[in-house]
PDB file of C-alpha atoms in Angstrom:
ATOM      1  CA  UNK A 215      22.969 111.463  94.534  1.00 57.00           C
ATOM      2  CA  UNK A 216      23.508 108.559  96.636  1.00 59.00           C
ATOM      3  CA  UNK A 217      21.092 107.186  99.241  1.00 69.00           C
ATOM      4  CA  UNK A 218      21.732 108.059 103.286  1.00 73.00           C
ATOM      5  CA  UNK A 219      22.798 105.380 105.343  1.00 73.00           C
ATOM      6  CA  UNK A 220      22.039 106.852 107.888  1.00 86.00           C
ATOM      7  CA  UNK A 221      18.784 107.534 110.470  1.00 94.00           C
ATOM      8  CA  UNK A 222      15.946 110.383 109.666  1.00 96.00           C
ATOM      9  CA  UNK A 223      14.342 111.769 112.042  1.00 98.00           C
ATOM     10  CA  UNK A 224      11.128 113.582 111.180  1.00 98.00           C
ATOM     11  CA  UNK A 225       9.333 116.302 113.052  1.00 98.00           C
ATOM     12  CA  UNK A 226       5.392 116.556 112.736  1.00 98.00           C
ATOM     13  CA  UNK A 227       3.511 119.064 114.267  1.00 97.00           C
ATOM     14  CA  UNK A 228       0.004 117.105 115.136  1.00 97.00           C
ATOM     15  CA  UNK A 229      -1.089 113.535 114.870  1.00 97.00           C
ATOM     16  CA  UNK A 230      -3.424 113.771 112.269  1.00 97.00           C
ATOM     17  CA  UNK A 231      -0.250 114.941 110.699  1.00 98.00           C
ATOM     18  CA  UNK A 232       2.086 112.010 111.768  1.00 97.00           C
ATOM     19  CA  UNK A 233       0.112 109.526 110.700  1.00 97.00           C
ATOM     20  CA  UNK A 234      -0.377 111.163 107.559  1.00 97.00           C
ATOM     21  CA  UNK A 235       3.679 111.077 107.177  1.00 97.00           C
ATOM     22  CA  UNK A 236       3.820 107.014 108.562  1.00 96.00           C
ATOM     23  CA  UNK A 237       0.955 105.731 105.675  1.00 95.00           C
ATOM     24  CA  UNK A 238       4.291 107.022 103.112  1.00 93.00           C
ATOM     25  CA  UNK A 239       7.465 106.217 104.373  1.00 89.00           C
ATOM     26  CA  UNK A 240       7.079 102.796 105.403  1.00 85.00           C
ATOM     27  CA  UNK A 241      11.076 103.085 106.451  1.00 86.00           C
ATOM     28  CA  UNK A 242      13.095 101.744 109.900  1.00 89.00           C
ATOM     29  CA  UNK A 243      15.568 104.299 109.210  1.00 92.00           C
ATOM     30  CA  UNK A 244      12.670 107.442 110.429  1.00 95.00           C
ATOM     31  CA  UNK A 245      11.668 108.262 113.095  1.00 97.00           C
ATOM     32  CA  UNK A 246       8.362 110.610 112.787  1.00 97.00           C
ATOM     33  CA  UNK A 247       7.862 112.454 115.980  1.00 98.00           C
ATOM     34  CA  UNK A 248       5.155 115.395 117.791  1.00 98.00           C
ATOM     35  CA  UNK A 249       6.916 118.662 117.800  1.00 97.00           C
ATOM     36  CA  UNK A 250       3.976 120.170 118.683  1.00 97.00           C
ATOM     37  CA  UNK A 251       2.403 123.528 117.676  1.00 97.00           C
ATOM     38  CA  UNK A 252       4.736 126.678 117.062  1.00 97.00           C
ATOM     39  CA  UNK A 253       8.698 127.320 117.062  1.00 97.00           C
ATOM     40  CA  UNK A 254       8.864 127.210 120.488  1.00 97.00           C
ATOM     41  CA  UNK A 255       7.662 123.712 120.894  1.00 98.00           C
ATOM     42  CA  UNK A 256       9.206 122.957 117.847  1.00 98.00           C
ATOM     43  CA  UNK A 257      12.756 123.697 119.485  1.00 98.00           C
ATOM     44  CA  UNK A 258      11.955 121.917 122.175  1.00 98.00           C
ATOM     45  CA  UNK A 259      10.371 118.816 120.938  1.00 98.00           C
ATOM     46  CA  UNK A 260      13.688 118.431 118.234  1.00 98.00           C
ATOM     47  CA  UNK A 261      16.322 118.492 120.891  1.00 98.00           C
ATOM     48  CA  UNK A 262      14.420 116.010 122.765  1.00 98.00           C
ATOM     49  CA  UNK A 263      14.497 114.002 120.204  1.00 98.00           C
ATOM     50  CA  UNK A 264      18.049 114.404 118.534  1.00 98.00           C
ATOM     51  CA  UNK A 265      19.486 114.027 122.198  1.00 97.00           C
ATOM     52  CA  UNK A 266      17.880 110.854 122.233  1.00 96.00           C
ATOM     53  CA  UNK A 267      19.218 108.873 119.408  1.00 96.00           C
ATOM     54  CA  UNK A 268      21.584 109.761 116.691  1.00 96.00           C
ATOM     55  CA  UNK A 269      20.263 111.263 113.310  1.00 97.00           C
ATOM     56  CA  UNK A 270      21.675 112.484 109.753  1.00 96.00           C
ATOM     57  CA  UNK A 271      18.483 114.130 108.876  1.00 97.00           C
ATOM     58  CA  UNK A 272      16.755 116.264 110.639  1.00 98.00           C
ATOM     59  CA  UNK A 273      12.663 117.081 108.400  1.00 98.00           C
ATOM     60  CA  UNK A 274       9.890 119.591 109.509  1.00 98.00           C
ATOM     61  CA  UNK A 275       7.114 117.984 106.866  1.00 98.00           C
ATOM     62  CA  UNK A 276       2.974 119.161 107.894  1.00 98.00           C
ATOM     63  CA  UNK A 277       0.442 120.128 106.031  1.00 98.00           C
ATOM     64  CA  UNK A 278       0.859 124.834 105.498  1.00 98.00           C
ATOM     65  CA  UNK A 279      -0.587 128.068 103.577  1.00 97.00           C
ATOM     66  CA  UNK A 280       0.835 128.457 100.460  1.00 97.00           C
ATOM     67  CA  UNK A 281       1.145 132.236  99.087  1.00 97.00           C
ATOM     68  CA  UNK A 282      -1.159 132.282  95.795  1.00 92.00           C
ATOM     69  CA  UNK A 283       0.026 132.077  92.353  1.00 89.00           C
ATOM     70  CA  UNK A 284       3.849 130.514  93.781  1.00 94.00           C
ATOM     71  CA  UNK A 285       2.217 127.608  95.964  1.00 96.00           C
ATOM     72  CA  UNK A 286      -1.475 125.944  95.541  1.00 95.00           C
ATOM     73  CA  UNK A 287      -3.533 124.098  97.542  1.00 95.00           C
ATOM     74  CA  UNK A 288      -2.725 120.958  97.339  1.00 95.00           C
ATOM     75  CA  UNK A 289       0.681 120.823  95.945  1.00 97.00           C
ATOM     76  CA  UNK A 290       3.886 120.369  97.643  1.00 98.00           C
ATOM     77  CA  UNK A 291       6.607 123.572  98.545  1.00 98.00           C
ATOM     78  CA  UNK A 292       9.941 122.088  99.956  1.00 98.00           C
ATOM     79  CA  UNK A 293      11.491 124.430 101.792  1.00 98.00           C
ATOM     80  CA  UNK A 294      15.054 126.582 100.168  1.00 98.00           C
ATOM     81  CA  UNK A 295      15.221 128.963 103.128  1.00 97.00           C
ATOM     82  CA  UNK A 296      13.217 128.862 106.810  1.00 98.00           C
ATOM     83  CA  UNK A 297      12.713 132.269 107.828  1.00 97.00           C
ATOM     84  CA  UNK A 298      11.635 133.411 111.248  1.00 95.00           C
ATOM     85  CA  UNK A 299       8.910 135.900 109.802  1.00 92.00           C
ATOM     86  CA  UNK A 300       8.288 137.544 112.897  1.00 88.00           C
ATOM     87  CA  UNK A 301      11.221 137.363 115.162  1.00 84.00           C
ATOM     88  CA  UNK A 302      12.313 141.254 115.522  1.00 78.00           C
ATOM     89  CA  UNK A 303      11.030 144.642 116.289  1.00 80.00           C
ATOM     90  CA  UNK A 304       8.447 147.166 114.754  1.00 83.00           C
ATOM     91  CA  UNK A 305       9.822 150.720 113.794  1.00 82.00           C
ATOM     92  CA  UNK A 306       8.283 153.933 112.101  1.00 86.00           C
ATOM     93  CA  UNK A 307       9.990 152.644 109.152  1.00 80.00           C
ATOM     94  CA  UNK A 308       8.771 149.292 109.342  1.00 81.00           C
ATOM     95  CA  UNK A 309       9.398 145.631 111.003  1.00 83.00           C
ATOM     96  CA  UNK A 310      12.685 144.679 111.246  1.00 77.00           C
ATOM     97  CA  UNK A 311      14.021 141.713 111.365  1.00 76.00           C
ATOM     98  CA  UNK A 312      17.142 139.993 113.816  1.00 75.00           C
ATOM     99  CA  UNK A 313      19.630 140.421 111.043  1.00 78.00           C
ATOM    100  CA  UNK A 314      18.689 143.806 110.743  1.00 76.00           C
ATOM    101  CA  UNK A 315      18.697 144.684 114.375  1.00 80.00           C
ATOM    102  CA  UNK A 316      22.124 142.890 114.643  1.00 76.00           C
ATOM    103  CA  UNK A 317      21.896 141.183 117.892  1.00 75.00           C
ATOM    104  CA  UNK A 318      24.071 138.248 115.895  1.00 67.00           C
ATOM    105  CA  UNK A 319      21.082 135.240 115.630  1.00 74.00           C
ATOM    106  CA  UNK A 320      19.878 134.911 112.091  1.00 86.00           C
ATOM    107  CA  UNK A 321      16.278 133.941 111.426  1.00 92.00           C
ATOM    108  CA  UNK A 322      17.143 132.900 108.204  1.00 95.00           C
ATOM    109  CA  UNK A 323      18.471 128.928 108.233  1.00 96.00           C
ATOM    110  CA  UNK A 324      18.879 127.330 104.441  1.00 97.00           C
ATOM    111  CA  UNK A 325      18.066 123.400 103.845  1.00 97.00           C
ATOM    112  CA  UNK A 326      20.742 121.074 102.528  1.00 92.00           C
ATOM    113  CA  UNK A 327      20.126 122.559  98.900  1.00 93.00           C
ATOM    114  CA  UNK A 328      21.221 118.570  96.956  1.00 94.00           C
ATOM    115  CA  UNK A 329      18.460 116.963  98.901  1.00 94.00           C
ATOM    116  CA  UNK A 330      15.879 119.929  97.972  1.00 96.00           C
ATOM    117  CA  UNK A 331      17.281 119.541  94.434  1.00 96.00           C
ATOM    118  CA  UNK A 332      16.843 116.207  94.832  1.00 95.00           C
ATOM    119  CA  UNK A 333      13.824 115.083  96.695  1.00 96.00           C
ATOM    120  CA  UNK A 334      12.124 118.347  93.565  1.00 96.00           C
ATOM    121  CA  UNK A 335      12.736 116.183  91.234  1.00 96.00           C
ATOM    122  CA  UNK A 336      11.831 113.638  92.263  1.00 96.00           C
ATOM    123  CA  UNK A 337       8.230 114.422  93.239  1.00 97.00           C
ATOM    124  CA  UNK A 338       7.889 116.497  89.767  1.00 97.00           C
ATOM    125  CA  UNK A 339       9.176 113.396  88.494  1.00 96.00           C
ATOM    126  CA  UNK A 340       6.439 111.566  90.169  1.00 96.00           C
ATOM    127  CA  UNK A 341       3.351 113.558  88.850  1.00 97.00           C
ATOM    128  CA  UNK A 342       2.936 115.488  92.255  1.00 97.00           C
ATOM    129  CA  UNK A 343       2.672 119.320  91.914  1.00 97.00           C
ATOM    130  CA  UNK A 344       6.093 120.774  93.311  1.00 98.00           C
ATOM    131  CA  UNK A 345       7.985 124.186  94.555  1.00 97.00           C
ATOM    132  CA  UNK A 346      10.772 125.112  95.940  1.00 98.00           C
ATOM    133  CA  UNK A 347      11.008 128.460  97.441  1.00 97.00           C
ATOM    134  CA  UNK A 348      11.365 129.971 101.437  1.00 98.00           C
ATOM    135  CA  UNK A 349       9.057 128.570 103.834  1.00 98.00           C
ATOM    136  CA  UNK A 350       7.681 131.274 106.774  1.00 98.00           C
ATOM    137  CA  UNK A 351       8.290 130.487 110.539  1.00 98.00           C
ATOM    138  CA  UNK A 352       4.863 132.491 111.954  1.00 97.00           C
ATOM    139  CA  UNK A 353       3.708 131.848 116.347  1.00 94.00           C
ATOM    140  CA  UNK A 354       0.382 133.543 114.382  1.00 93.00           C
ATOM    141  CA  UNK A 355      -1.109 132.079 111.019  1.00 92.00           C
ATOM    142  CA  UNK A 356      -2.048 134.631 108.790  1.00 94.00           C
ATOM    143  CA  UNK A 357      -5.930 135.776 108.570  1.00 94.00           C
ATOM    144  CA  UNK A 358      -6.750 139.095 107.333  1.00 95.00           C
ATOM    145  CA  UNK A 359      -4.856 140.447 103.148  1.00 94.00           C
ATOM    146  CA  UNK A 360      -3.610 143.147 104.706  1.00 94.00           C
ATOM    147  CA  UNK A 361      -1.032 140.857 106.958  1.00 94.00           C
ATOM    148  CA  UNK A 362      -0.445 138.274 103.333  1.00 94.00           C
ATOM    149  CA  UNK A 363       0.566 141.368 101.726  1.00 94.00           C
ATOM    150  CA  UNK A 364       3.085 142.483 104.025  1.00 91.00           C
ATOM    151  CA  UNK A 365       4.435 138.461 104.603  1.00 94.00           C
ATOM    152  CA  UNK A 366       4.770 139.020 100.710  1.00 93.00           C
ATOM    153  CA  UNK A 367       6.409 142.414 100.567  1.00 91.00           C
ATOM    154  CA  UNK A 368       8.708 141.466 102.884  1.00 91.00           C
ATOM    155  CA  UNK A 369       9.086 137.928 102.014  1.00 93.00           C
ATOM    156  CA  UNK A 370       8.271 138.174  97.463  1.00 95.00           C
ATOM    157  CA  UNK A 371       9.981 134.309  96.762  1.00 96.00           C
ATOM    158  CA  UNK A 372       7.900 133.202 100.154  1.00 97.00           C
ATOM    159  CA  UNK A 373       6.472 130.453  98.951  1.00 97.00           C
ATOM    160  CA  UNK A 374       4.452 128.662 102.221  1.00 98.00           C
ATOM    161  CA  UNK A 375       4.136 129.496 106.220  1.00 97.00           C
ATOM    162  CA  UNK A 376       4.117 127.113 108.620  1.00 97.00           C
ATOM    163  CA  UNK A 377       4.556 127.460 112.418  1.00 97.00           C
ATOM    164  CA  UNK A 378       7.280 124.776 113.470  1.00 98.00           C
ATOM    165  CA  UNK A 379      10.173 125.296 110.879  1.00 98.00           C
ATOM    166  CA  UNK A 380      12.290 127.051 112.287  1.00 97.00           C
ATOM    167  CA  UNK A 381      11.879 125.668 115.707  1.00 98.00           C
ATOM    168  CA  UNK A 382      13.054 122.534 114.368  1.00 98.00           C
ATOM    169  CA  UNK A 383      16.132 123.342 112.045  1.00 98.00           C
ATOM    170  CA  UNK A 384      17.008 125.597 115.218  1.00 97.00           C
ATOM    171  CA  UNK A 385      17.738 122.101 116.995  1.00 98.00           C
ATOM    172  CA  UNK A 386      18.895 120.290 113.888  1.00 98.00           C
ATOM    173  CA  UNK A 387      21.790 123.363 113.652  1.00 96.00           C
ATOM    174  CA  UNK A 388      22.483 122.785 117.662  1.00 96.00           C
ATOM    175  CA  UNK A 389      23.707 119.339 116.430  1.00 97.00           C
ATOM    176  CA  UNK A 390      25.117 120.569 112.996  1.00 97.00           C
ATOM    177  CA  UNK A 391      22.515 118.659 111.040  1.00 97.00           C
ATOM    178  CA  UNK A 392      20.783 119.290 108.118  1.00 96.00           C
ATOM    179  CA  UNK A 393      17.494 120.607 107.996  1.00 97.00           C
ATOM    180  CA  UNK A 394      14.646 120.466 105.649  1.00 98.00           C
ATOM    181  CA  UNK A 395      10.775 121.176 105.669  1.00 98.00           C
ATOM    182  CA  UNK A 396       8.340 119.954 103.160  1.00 98.00           C
ATOM    183  CA  UNK A 397       4.842 121.188 102.872  1.00 98.00           C
ATOM    184  CA  UNK A 398       1.488 120.245 101.128  1.00 98.00           C
ATOM    185  CA  UNK A 399      -0.783 123.206 100.535  1.00 98.00           C
ATOM    186  CA  UNK A 400      -4.085 123.207 102.558  1.00 97.00           C
ATOM    187  CA  UNK A 401      -4.959 126.788 101.408  1.00 96.00           C
ATOM    188  CA  UNK A 402      -4.179 129.814 101.097  1.00 95.00           C
ATOM    189  CA  UNK A 403      -2.412 132.143 102.619  1.00 97.00           C
ATOM    190  CA  UNK A 404      -5.276 135.021 103.537  1.00 94.00           C
ATOM    191  CA  UNK A 405      -8.275 136.032 104.587  1.00 92.00           C
ATOM    192  CA  UNK A 406      -9.171 132.795 107.275  1.00 92.00           C
ATOM    193  CA  UNK A 407     -11.393 130.880 105.653  1.00 90.00           C
ATOM    194  CA  UNK A 408     -12.264 127.094 107.243  1.00 86.00           C
ATOM    195  CA  UNK A 409     -14.682 126.198 105.431  1.00 87.00           C
ATOM    196  CA  UNK A 410     -12.206 126.023 101.943  1.00 88.00           C
ATOM    197  CA  UNK A 411      -8.937 124.398 103.949  1.00 92.00           C
ATOM    198  CA  UNK A 412      -8.407 121.190 101.949  1.00 95.00           C
ATOM    199  CA  UNK A 413      -6.697 119.215 104.914  1.00 95.00           C
ATOM    200  CA  UNK A 414      -7.922 116.044 103.553  1.00 95.00           C
ATOM    201  CA  UNK A 415      -5.819 116.682 100.349  1.00 96.00           C
ATOM    202  CA  UNK A 416      -3.142 118.094 101.557  1.00 97.00           C
ATOM    203  CA  UNK A 417      -2.984 114.953 104.240  1.00 97.00           C
ATOM    204  CA  UNK A 418      -2.565 112.579 100.816  1.00 97.00           C
ATOM    205  CA  UNK A 419      -0.032 114.862  99.864  1.00 97.00           C
ATOM    206  CA  UNK A 420       1.358 115.232 102.137  1.00 97.00           C
ATOM    207  CA  UNK A 421       1.409 110.669 102.015  1.00 97.00           C
ATOM    208  CA  UNK A 422       2.639 110.995  98.400  1.00 96.00           C
ATOM    209  CA  UNK A 423       5.714 113.391  99.271  1.00 97.00           C
ATOM    210  CA  UNK A 424       6.119 111.169 101.950  1.00 96.00           C
ATOM    211  CA  UNK A 425       6.932 107.627  99.296  1.00 95.00           C
ATOM    212  CA  UNK A 426       8.454 109.497  97.772  1.00 95.00           C
ATOM    213  CA  UNK A 427      11.473 111.062  99.915  1.00 92.00           C
ATOM    214  CA  UNK A 428      11.897 107.922 101.157  1.00 88.00           C
ATOM    215  CA  UNK A 429      13.003 106.206  97.597  1.00 88.00           C
ATOM    216  CA  UNK A 430      15.349 109.270  97.047  1.00 89.00           C
ATOM    217  CA  UNK A 431      17.096 109.849 100.804  1.00 86.00           C
TER     218      UNK A 431
END
């Protein structure tokens, strides 16, 4: 594919992620903006950025939890689909998504498939471990095996979970812009164990991915 000629907005939740991305993508076509933590803050701040400037692509990037056997710690995940996994209702039969409730809105936003393919291929060529699949957006990060199992049952193809993707994607959709989500895996989805998180390694992987990203997009 040909490289994009326009500007790219990269939204990330916290300063450490922003700095990691900026180390990798030193390109004047790119603005890296803090989204804050969680889907609501991400949606608001993405809308502000899109109102202030004109962009051709929106990317949510940062670190995330990876589902075991789908995305190992230290690897990269590119979303094929961005899924708001906890927006819906409980029922005696189990969780009902917004789509199932029939309220006219979807909790699933597809990423730009041609860009997903181009970037995943480039990362693989650069010998960086990369996976593609749905990335879940949650307002509450998973901290128990019970929740991890429930999410895996609801979304068996999910590769990672984070907190901002759906908010960023929803704002991009309002502006009819293509969207991507790129995550470096710092920990496994499951019982919360901060001591096992590999933040330094994940941030380094994020920088490496950002450098490759700007060679492709």
